Amino acid sequence: MSAEMLKGHLDAVLLATIGDDALHGYAIIEAIRARSGGHFDLPEGTIYPALHRLELAGLLASRWVQPDGGRKRRVYSLTDSGRRSLVERRAGWQSFASGIDLVLGART
Amino acid sequence: MSAEMLKGHLDAVLLATIGDDALHGYAIIEAIRARSGGHFDLPEGTIYPALHRLELAGLLASRWVQPDGGRKRRVYSLTDSGRRSLVERRAGWQSFASGIDLVLGART
DNA sequence: CGATTTAGCTTTGCAACGCTAGGTATGCAA
DNA sequence: TTGCATACCTAGCGTTGCAAAGCTAAATCG
């Protein structure tokens, strides 16, 4: 599932997944898979450009980390602006979802 | 609201709005506005191309109707394939929405 | 009657975005 | 040494919602 449905909601997913942690791209992919109950299994070509986009927009900050044994990772965390945006997007999602629910007559 | 969120869900909205009725484009726009509780106020440039797309895909059928007084309207109704697709899309939406809910930690 | 508003349909072209597909590089186990 | 998992990056494609513009016909109002 999840063909093109994600459009416009990926940013919220990323921001929420990172939350108060500091995660690198690969870990984010796994976290999304886990936390969505297997609903979302997003490819790298989706995640990495999106992270760059969010960093450019000032919602994420990144730094390179060299763990003991293992290769360098780029680790992302929310900026203040990102935290604010997450709150907005959560509300936006709920408003949107209730609108769709009404029209589809689902979850009434 | 609803900047680009609708991407990938418009077809379901249209199919569900038409349902067992036979509606023309303008009426569909108003019906969506009404049934969504004002959440969605979609412009014509969104609706009409989408209707054509769905007709081309065989999910909708259209015919021209000349009402007593008033100008000609193009009236759409679901085909069998469209009805089947609606069922799938409803399920798809619920699956998708519950995935997002899980990740966002909303509506838990 | 003329002017404006509302209903009703169409089309062109843009911008955004998720994804496919390809590539690079590192560490570890068989 | 082969292979796999980890980890990152990017060019380019296809879809899609939307803004903008235009057209026609009915209704409303001065």
mmCIF file of C-alpha atoms (C1' of nucleotides) in Angstrom:
data_model
loop_
_atom_site.group_PDB
_atom_site.id
_atom_site.type_symbol
_atom_site.label_atom_id
_atom_site.label_comp_id
_atom_site.label_asym_id
_atom_site.label_seq_id
_atom_site.Cartn_x
_atom_site.Cartn_y
_atom_site.Cartn_z
ATOM 1 C CA MET A 1 0.000 0.000 0.000
ATOM 2 C CA SER A 2 0.851 3.649 0.269
ATOM 3 C CA ALA A 3 1.356 4.451 -3.390
ATOM 4 C CA GLU A 4 1.097 8.206 -3.582
ATOM 5 C CA MET A 5 -0.988 8.727 -0.496
ATOM 6 C CA LEU A 6 1.907 10.000 1.542
ATOM 7 C CA LYS A 7 2.164 13.162 -0.516
ATOM 8 C CA GLY A 8 2.061 16.138 1.757
ATOM 9 C CA HIS A 9 2.281 14.108 4.952
ATOM 10 C CA LEU A 10 5.834 12.863 4.836
ATOM 11 C CA ASP A 11 7.242 15.901 6.561
ATOM 12 C CA ALA A 12 4.970 15.391 9.541
ATOM 13 C CA VAL A 13 5.970 11.747 9.670
ATOM 14 C CA LEU A 14 9.648 12.619 9.693
ATOM 15 C CA LEU A 15 9.351 15.346 12.281
ATOM 16 C CA ALA A 16 7.263 13.143 14.547
ATOM 17 C CA THR A 17 9.593 10.188 14.150
ATOM 18 C CA ILE A 18 12.642 12.169 15.122
ATOM 19 C CA GLY A 19 10.819 13.940 17.911
ATOM 20 C CA ASP A 20 13.144 14.548 20.844
ATOM 21 C CA ASP A 21 15.766 12.099 19.608
ATOM 22 C CA ALA A 22 18.706 12.520 17.291
ATOM 23 C CA LEU A 23 18.441 9.939 14.542
ATOM 24 C CA HIS A 24 20.297 9.287 11.325
ATOM 25 C CA GLY A 25 18.570 8.530 8.038
ATOM 26 C CA TYR A 26 18.785 4.791 8.104
ATOM 27 C CA ALA A 27 17.524 4.643 11.675
ATOM 28 C CA ILE A 28 14.646 6.906 10.721
ATOM 29 C CA ILE A 29 13.561 4.486 8.017
ATOM 30 C CA GLU A 30 13.560 1.642 10.504
ATOM 31 C CA ALA A 31 11.800 3.704 13.144
ATOM 32 C CA ILE A 32 9.028 4.614 10.722
ATOM 33 C CA ARG A 33 8.600 0.987 9.736
ATOM 34 C CA ALA A 34 8.412 -0.038 13.375
ATOM 35 C CA ARG A 35 6.228 2.757 14.694
ATOM 36 C CA SER A 36 3.741 2.573 11.846
ATOM 37 C CA GLY A 37 3.058 -1.049 12.578
ATOM 38 C CA GLY A 38 4.562 -2.023 9.254
ATOM 39 C CA HIS A 39 2.277 0.258 7.258
ATOM 40 C CA PHE A 40 5.128 2.302 5.882
ATOM 41 C CA ASP A 41 8.337 0.974 4.457
ATOM 42 C CA LEU A 42 9.851 3.997 2.819
ATOM 43 C CA PRO A 43 12.747 3.800 0.370
ATOM 44 C CA GLU A 44 15.938 5.780 0.839
ATOM 45 C CA GLY A 45 15.228 7.855 -2.225
ATOM 46 C CA THR A 46 12.227 9.188 -0.399
ATOM 47 C CA ILE A 47 13.824 9.812 2.976
ATOM 48 C CA TYR A 48 17.152 11.440 2.196
ATOM 49 C CA PRO A 49 15.923 14.167 -0.130
ATOM 50 C CA ALA A 50 13.119 14.905 2.306
ATOM 51 C CA LEU A 51 15.583 15.298 5.168
ATOM 52 C CA HIS A 52 17.645 17.683 3.072
ATOM 53 C CA ARG A 53 14.530 19.633 2.267
ATOM 54 C CA LEU A 54 13.566 19.933 5.899
ATOM 55 C CA GLU A 55 17.050 20.984 6.891
ATOM 56 C CA LEU A 56 17.065 23.622 4.187
ATOM 57 C CA ALA A 57 13.736 24.841 5.495
ATOM 58 C CA GLY A 58 15.267 25.183 8.944
ATOM 59 C CA LEU A 59 13.101 22.539 10.577
ATOM 60 C CA LEU A 60 15.938 20.070 11.072
ATOM 61 C CA ALA A 61 19.580 20.402 12.021
ATOM 62 C CA SER A 62 22.192 17.785 11.185
ATOM 63 C CA ARG A 63 25.703 16.883 12.311
ATOM 64 C CA TRP A 64 28.101 14.130 11.355
ATOM 65 C CA VAL A 65 28.809 11.553 14.004
ATOM 66 C CA GLN A 66 31.563 8.933 14.013
ATOM 67 C CA PRO A 67 30.482 6.030 16.232
ATOM 68 C CA ASP A 68 33.067 3.632 17.731
ATOM 69 C CA GLY A 69 33.268 1.044 14.989
ATOM 70 C CA GLY A 70 30.935 1.701 12.123
ATOM 71 C CA ARG A 71 30.877 4.362 9.509
ATOM 72 C CA LYS A 72 30.000 8.023 9.793
ATOM 73 C CA ARG A 73 26.396 8.951 10.162
ATOM 74 C CA ARG A 74 24.488 12.109 9.598
ATOM 75 C CA VAL A 75 22.333 12.682 12.615
ATOM 76 C CA TYR A 76 19.210 14.855 12.527
ATOM 77 C CA SER A 77 17.329 16.599 15.285
ATOM 78 C CA LEU A 78 14.494 19.102 15.403
ATOM 79 C CA THR A 79 15.116 22.809 15.609
ATOM 80 C CA ASP A 80 12.784 25.044 17.576
ATOM 81 C CA SER A 81 11.097 25.892 14.334
ATOM 82 C CA GLY A 82 10.783 22.184 13.621
ATOM 83 C CA ARG A 83 9.121 21.563 16.952
ATOM 84 C CA ARG A 84 6.629 24.312 16.299
ATOM 85 C CA SER A 85 5.986 22.984 12.824
ATOM 86 C CA LEU A 86 5.336 19.526 14.201
ATOM 87 C CA VAL A 87 2.613 20.848 16.472
ATOM 88 C CA GLU A 88 0.981 22.605 13.547
ATOM 89 C CA ARG A 89 1.236 19.610 11.297
ATOM 90 C CA ARG A 90 -0.263 17.306 13.871
ATOM 91 C CA ALA A 91 -3.263 19.605 14.123
ATOM 92 C CA GLY A 92 -3.368 19.891 10.346
ATOM 93 C CA TRP A 93 -3.416 16.141 9.979
ATOM 94 C CA GLN A 94 -6.266 15.738 12.419
ATOM 95 C CA SER A 95 -8.310 18.366 10.666
ATOM 96 C CA PHE A 96 -7.576 16.821 7.301
ATOM 97 C CA ALA A 97 -8.274 13.280 8.445
ATOM 98 C CA SER A 98 -11.586 14.186 10.020
ATOM 99 C CA GLY A 99 -12.567 15.879 6.765
ATOM 100 C CA ILE A 100 -11.800 12.770 4.772
ATOM 101 C CA ASP A 101 -13.509 10.581 7.346
ATOM 102 C CA LEU A 102 -16.657 12.652 6.953
ATOM 103 C CA VAL A 103 -16.651 12.434 3.177
ATOM 104 C CA LEU A 104 -15.788 8.759 3.016
ATOM 105 C CA GLY A 105 -18.280 7.934 5.717
ATOM 106 C CA ALA A 106 -15.617 5.926 7.481
ATOM 107 C CA ARG A 107 -14.808 5.901 11.172
ATOM 108 C CA THR A 108 -18.018 7.855 11.749
ATOM 109 C CA MET B 1 -6.111 24.514 5.005
ATOM 110 C CA SER B 2 -5.403 21.541 2.781
ATOM 111 C CA ALA B 3 -2.450 22.767 0.804
ATOM 112 C CA GLU B 4 -1.127 19.661 -0.887
ATOM 113 C CA MET B 5 -2.436 17.116 1.579
ATOM 114 C CA LEU B 6 -5.158 15.938 -0.719
ATOM 115 C CA LYS B 7 -2.674 14.410 -3.136
ATOM 116 C CA GLY B 8 -3.556 10.819 -3.680
ATOM 117 C CA HIS B 9 -6.882 10.995 -1.886
ATOM 118 C CA LEU B 10 -8.930 13.076 -4.253
ATOM 119 C CA ASP B 11 -10.135 10.118 -6.273
ATOM 120 C CA ALA B 12 -11.553 8.471 -3.177
ATOM 121 C CA VAL B 13 -13.244 11.720 -2.221
ATOM 122 C CA LEU B 14 -14.853 12.032 -5.634
ATOM 123 C CA LEU B 15 -16.005 8.439 -5.810
ATOM 124 C CA ALA B 16 -17.449 8.593 -2.314
ATOM 125 C CA THR B 17 -19.171 11.893 -2.953
ATOM 126 C CA ILE B 18 -20.910 10.647 -6.045
ATOM 127 C CA GLY B 19 -21.736 7.316 -4.455
ATOM 128 C CA ASP B 20 -25.086 6.067 -5.698
ATOM 129 C CA ASP B 21 -26.130 9.413 -7.078
ATOM 130 C CA ALA B 22 -25.609 11.009 -10.455
ATOM 131 C CA LEU B 23 -24.017 14.409 -9.946
ATOM 132 C CA HIS B 24 -22.539 17.022 -12.207
ATOM 133 C CA GLY B 25 -19.242 18.757 -11.551
ATOM 134 C CA TYR B 26 -20.543 21.863 -9.943
ATOM 135 C CA ALA B 27 -22.824 19.918 -7.632
ATOM 136 C CA ILE B 28 -19.898 17.685 -6.673
ATOM 137 C CA ILE B 29 -17.887 20.683 -5.573
ATOM 138 C CA GLU B 30 -20.741 21.861 -3.392
ATOM 139 C CA ALA B 31 -21.388 18.392 -2.037
ATOM 140 C CA ILE B 32 -17.760 18.000 -1.013
ATOM 141 C CA ARG B 33 -17.821 21.355 0.712
ATOM 142 C CA ALA B 34 -20.979 20.413 2.566
ATOM 143 C CA ARG B 35 -20.115 16.842 3.471
ATOM 144 C CA SER B 36 -16.625 17.649 4.640
ATOM 145 C CA GLY B 37 -17.938 20.153 7.124
ATOM 146 C CA GLY B 38 -16.262 22.953 5.250
ATOM 147 C CA HIS B 39 -12.833 21.324 5.385
ATOM 148 C CA PHE B 40 -12.537 21.101 1.632
ATOM 149 C CA ASP B 41 -13.415 23.817 -0.827
ATOM 150 C CA LEU B 42 -11.948 22.540 -4.053
ATOM 151 C CA PRO B 43 -11.481 24.707 -7.123
ATOM 152 C CA GLU B 44 -12.827 23.751 -10.524
ATOM 153 C CA GLY B 45 -9.346 23.291 -11.918
ATOM 154 C CA THR B 46 -8.971 20.440 -9.490
ATOM 155 C CA ILE B 47 -12.340 18.768 -9.955
ATOM 156 C CA TYR B 48 -12.930 18.741 -13.684
ATOM 157 C CA PRO B 49 -9.609 17.255 -14.778
ATOM 158 C CA ALA B 50 -9.949 14.672 -12.026
ATOM 159 C CA LEU B 51 -13.394 13.684 -13.254
ATOM 160 C CA HIS B 52 -12.040 13.275 -16.768
ATOM 161 C CA ARG B 53 -9.208 11.173 -15.421
ATOM 162 C CA LEU B 54 -11.587 8.906 -13.548
ATOM 163 C CA GLU B 55 -13.830 8.552 -16.553
ATOM 164 C CA LEU B 56 -10.865 7.655 -18.704
ATOM 165 C CA ALA B 57 -9.891 5.065 -16.139
ATOM 166 C CA GLY B 58 -13.346 3.557 -16.399
ATOM 167 C CA LEU B 59 -14.377 4.349 -12.845
ATOM 168 C CA LEU B 60 -16.931 6.959 -13.830
ATOM 169 C CA ALA B 61 -19.431 7.254 -16.659
ATOM 170 C CA SER B 62 -20.850 10.564 -17.837
ATOM 171 C CA ARG B 63 -23.794 11.745 -19.885
ATOM 172 C CA TRP B 64 -25.084 15.166 -20.870
ATOM 173 C CA VAL B 65 -28.350 16.188 -19.326
ATOM 174 C CA GLN B 66 -30.548 19.085 -20.301
ATOM 175 C CA PRO B 67 -32.672 20.053 -17.306
ATOM 176 C CA ASP B 68 -35.965 21.965 -17.697
ATOM 177 C CA GLY B 69 -34.689 25.499 -17.520
ATOM 178 C CA GLY B 70 -30.997 25.724 -16.955
ATOM 179 C CA ARG B 71 -28.078 24.827 -19.122
ATOM 180 C CA LYS B 72 -26.671 21.459 -20.077
ATOM 181 C CA ARG B 73 -24.806 19.541 -17.446
ATOM 182 C CA ARG B 74 -22.414 16.662 -17.575
ATOM 183 C CA VAL B 75 -23.596 14.140 -15.051
ATOM 184 C CA TYR B 76 -21.317 11.503 -13.556
ATOM 185 C CA SER B 77 -22.086 8.207 -11.907
ATOM 186 C CA LEU B 78 -20.009 5.260 -10.741
ATOM 187 C CA THR B 79 -19.400 2.268 -12.943
ATOM 188 C CA ASP B 80 -19.143 -1.195 -11.431
ATOM 189 C CA SER B 81 -15.425 -0.823 -11.533
ATOM 190 C CA GLY B 82 -15.790 2.505 -9.779
ATOM 191 C CA ARG B 83 -17.841 0.971 -7.011
ATOM 192 C CA ARG B 84 -15.256 -1.718 -6.502
ATOM 193 C CA SER B 85 -12.506 0.863 -6.500
ATOM 194 C CA LEU B 86 -14.329 2.887 -3.890
ATOM 195 C CA VAL B 87 -14.432 -0.067 -1.538
ATOM 196 C CA GLU B 88 -10.711 -0.607 -1.979
ATOM 197 C CA ARG B 89 -9.900 3.043 -1.524
ATOM 198 C CA ARG B 90 -11.944 3.296 1.630
ATOM 199 C CA ALA B 91 -9.993 0.402 3.095
ATOM 200 C CA GLY B 92 -6.784 1.924 1.805
ATOM 201 C CA TRP B 93 -7.564 5.191 3.491
ATOM 202 C CA GLN B 94 -8.278 3.551 6.815
ATOM 203 C CA SER B 95 -5.069 1.593 6.670
ATOM 204 C CA PHE B 96 -3.127 4.679 5.721
ATOM 205 C CA ALA B 97 -4.759 6.879 8.344
ATOM 206 C CA SER B 98 -4.136 4.423 11.130
ATOM 207 C CA GLY B 99 -0.508 4.246 10.074
ATOM 208 C CA ILE B 100 -0.155 8.005 10.263
ATOM 209 C CA ASP B 101 -2.026 8.094 13.544
ATOM 210 C CA LEU B 102 0.446 5.630 15.002
ATOM 211 C CA VAL B 103 3.464 7.593 13.871
ATOM 212 C CA LEU B 104 2.101 10.984 14.855
ATOM 213 C CA GLY B 105 0.917 9.656 18.157
ATOM 214 C CA ALA B 106 -2.424 11.280 17.552
ATOM 215 C CA ARG B 107 -5.832 9.748 18.098
ATOM 216 C CA THR B 108 -4.120 6.972 20.015
ATOM 217 C "C1'" DC C 1 -33.201 46.480 -21.824
ATOM 218 C "C1'" DG C 2 -28.318 46.305 -20.431
ATOM 219 C "C1'" DA C 3 -25.243 44.911 -16.737
ATOM 220 C "C1'" DT C 4 -23.772 41.935 -13.369
ATOM 221 C "C1'" DT C 5 -23.741 37.676 -10.994
ATOM 222 C "C1'" DT C 6 -24.019 32.904 -10.749
ATOM 223 C "C1'" DA C 7 -23.877 28.424 -12.727
ATOM 224 C "C1'" DG C 8 -21.303 25.277 -15.525
ATOM 225 C "C1'" DC C 9 -17.564 23.337 -18.296
ATOM 226 C "C1'" DT C 10 -12.762 23.324 -20.351
ATOM 227 C "C1'" DT C 11 -7.815 23.720 -20.949
ATOM 228 C "C1'" DT C 12 -2.747 25.084 -20.494
ATOM 229 C "C1'" DG C 13 1.019 24.974 -17.835
ATOM 230 C "C1'" DC C 14 3.383 25.049 -13.420
ATOM 231 C "C1'" DA C 15 5.447 23.346 -9.145
ATOM 232 C "C1'" DA C 16 5.808 20.000 -5.705
ATOM 233 C "C1'" DC C 17 6.885 15.586 -4.309
ATOM 234 C "C1'" DG C 18 7.573 10.633 -3.702
ATOM 235 C "C1'" DC C 19 9.909 7.147 -5.948
ATOM 236 C "C1'" DT C 20 12.858 4.365 -9.154
ATOM 237 C "C1'" DA C 21 17.285 3.384 -10.294
ATOM 238 C "C1'" DG C 22 21.655 3.957 -10.120
ATOM 239 C "C1'" DG C 23 25.903 4.975 -7.691
ATOM 240 C "C1'" DT C 24 29.524 5.124 -3.611
ATOM 241 C "C1'" DA C 25 31.579 3.442 0.645
ATOM 242 C "C1'" DT C 26 32.249 0.840 5.116
ATOM 243 C "C1'" DG C 27 32.213 -3.048 8.427
ATOM 244 C "C1'" DC C 28 31.447 -7.849 9.362
ATOM 245 C "C1'" DA C 29 30.502 -12.684 8.762
ATOM 246 C "C1'" DA C 30 30.866 -16.990 6.000
ATOM 247 C "C1'" DT D 1 36.991 -13.224 -0.949
ATOM 248 C "C1'" DT D 2 32.504 -13.091 -1.554
ATOM 249 C "C1'" DG D 3 28.454 -11.432 0.167
ATOM 250 C "C1'" DC D 4 25.358 -8.913 3.000
ATOM 251 C "C1'" DA D 5 23.853 -5.212 5.925
ATOM 252 C "C1'" DT D 6 24.636 -0.564 6.955
ATOM 253 C "C1'" DA D 7 24.759 4.178 5.410
ATOM 254 C "C1'" DC D 8 24.565 7.979 2.310
ATOM 255 C "C1'" DC D 9 23.661 10.553 -2.169
ATOM 256 C "C1'" DT D 10 21.499 12.173 -6.617
ATOM 257 C "C1'" DA D 11 19.357 12.654 -11.481
ATOM 258 C "C1'" DG D 12 15.344 12.251 -13.510
ATOM 259 C "C1'" DC D 13 10.554 10.617 -14.098
ATOM 260 C "C1'" DG D 14 5.464 10.495 -13.499
ATOM 261 C "C1'" DT D 15 1.634 11.945 -11.085
ATOM 262 C "C1'" DT D 16 -1.255 15.312 -9.447
ATOM 263 C "C1'" DG D 17 -3.520 19.337 -7.375
ATOM 264 C "C1'" DC D 18 -4.003 23.935 -8.542
ATOM 265 C "C1'" DA D 19 -3.875 28.707 -10.431
ATOM 266 C "C1'" DA D 20 -5.345 31.214 -14.285
ATOM 267 C "C1'" DA D 21 -7.625 32.137 -18.104
ATOM 268 C "C1'" DG D 22 -11.410 31.707 -21.133
ATOM 269 C "C1'" DC D 23 -16.065 30.450 -22.827
ATOM 270 C "C1'" DT D 24 -21.355 29.983 -22.633
ATOM 271 C "C1'" DA D 25 -25.831 30.363 -20.747
ATOM 272 C "C1'" DA D 26 -29.277 31.370 -17.199
ATOM 273 C "C1'" DA D 27 -30.764 34.494 -13.573
ATOM 274 C "C1'" DT D 28 -31.107 38.790 -11.189
ATOM 275 C "C1'" DC D 29 -31.276 43.615 -10.680
ATOM 276 C "C1'" DG D 30 -30.912 48.533 -11.939
#
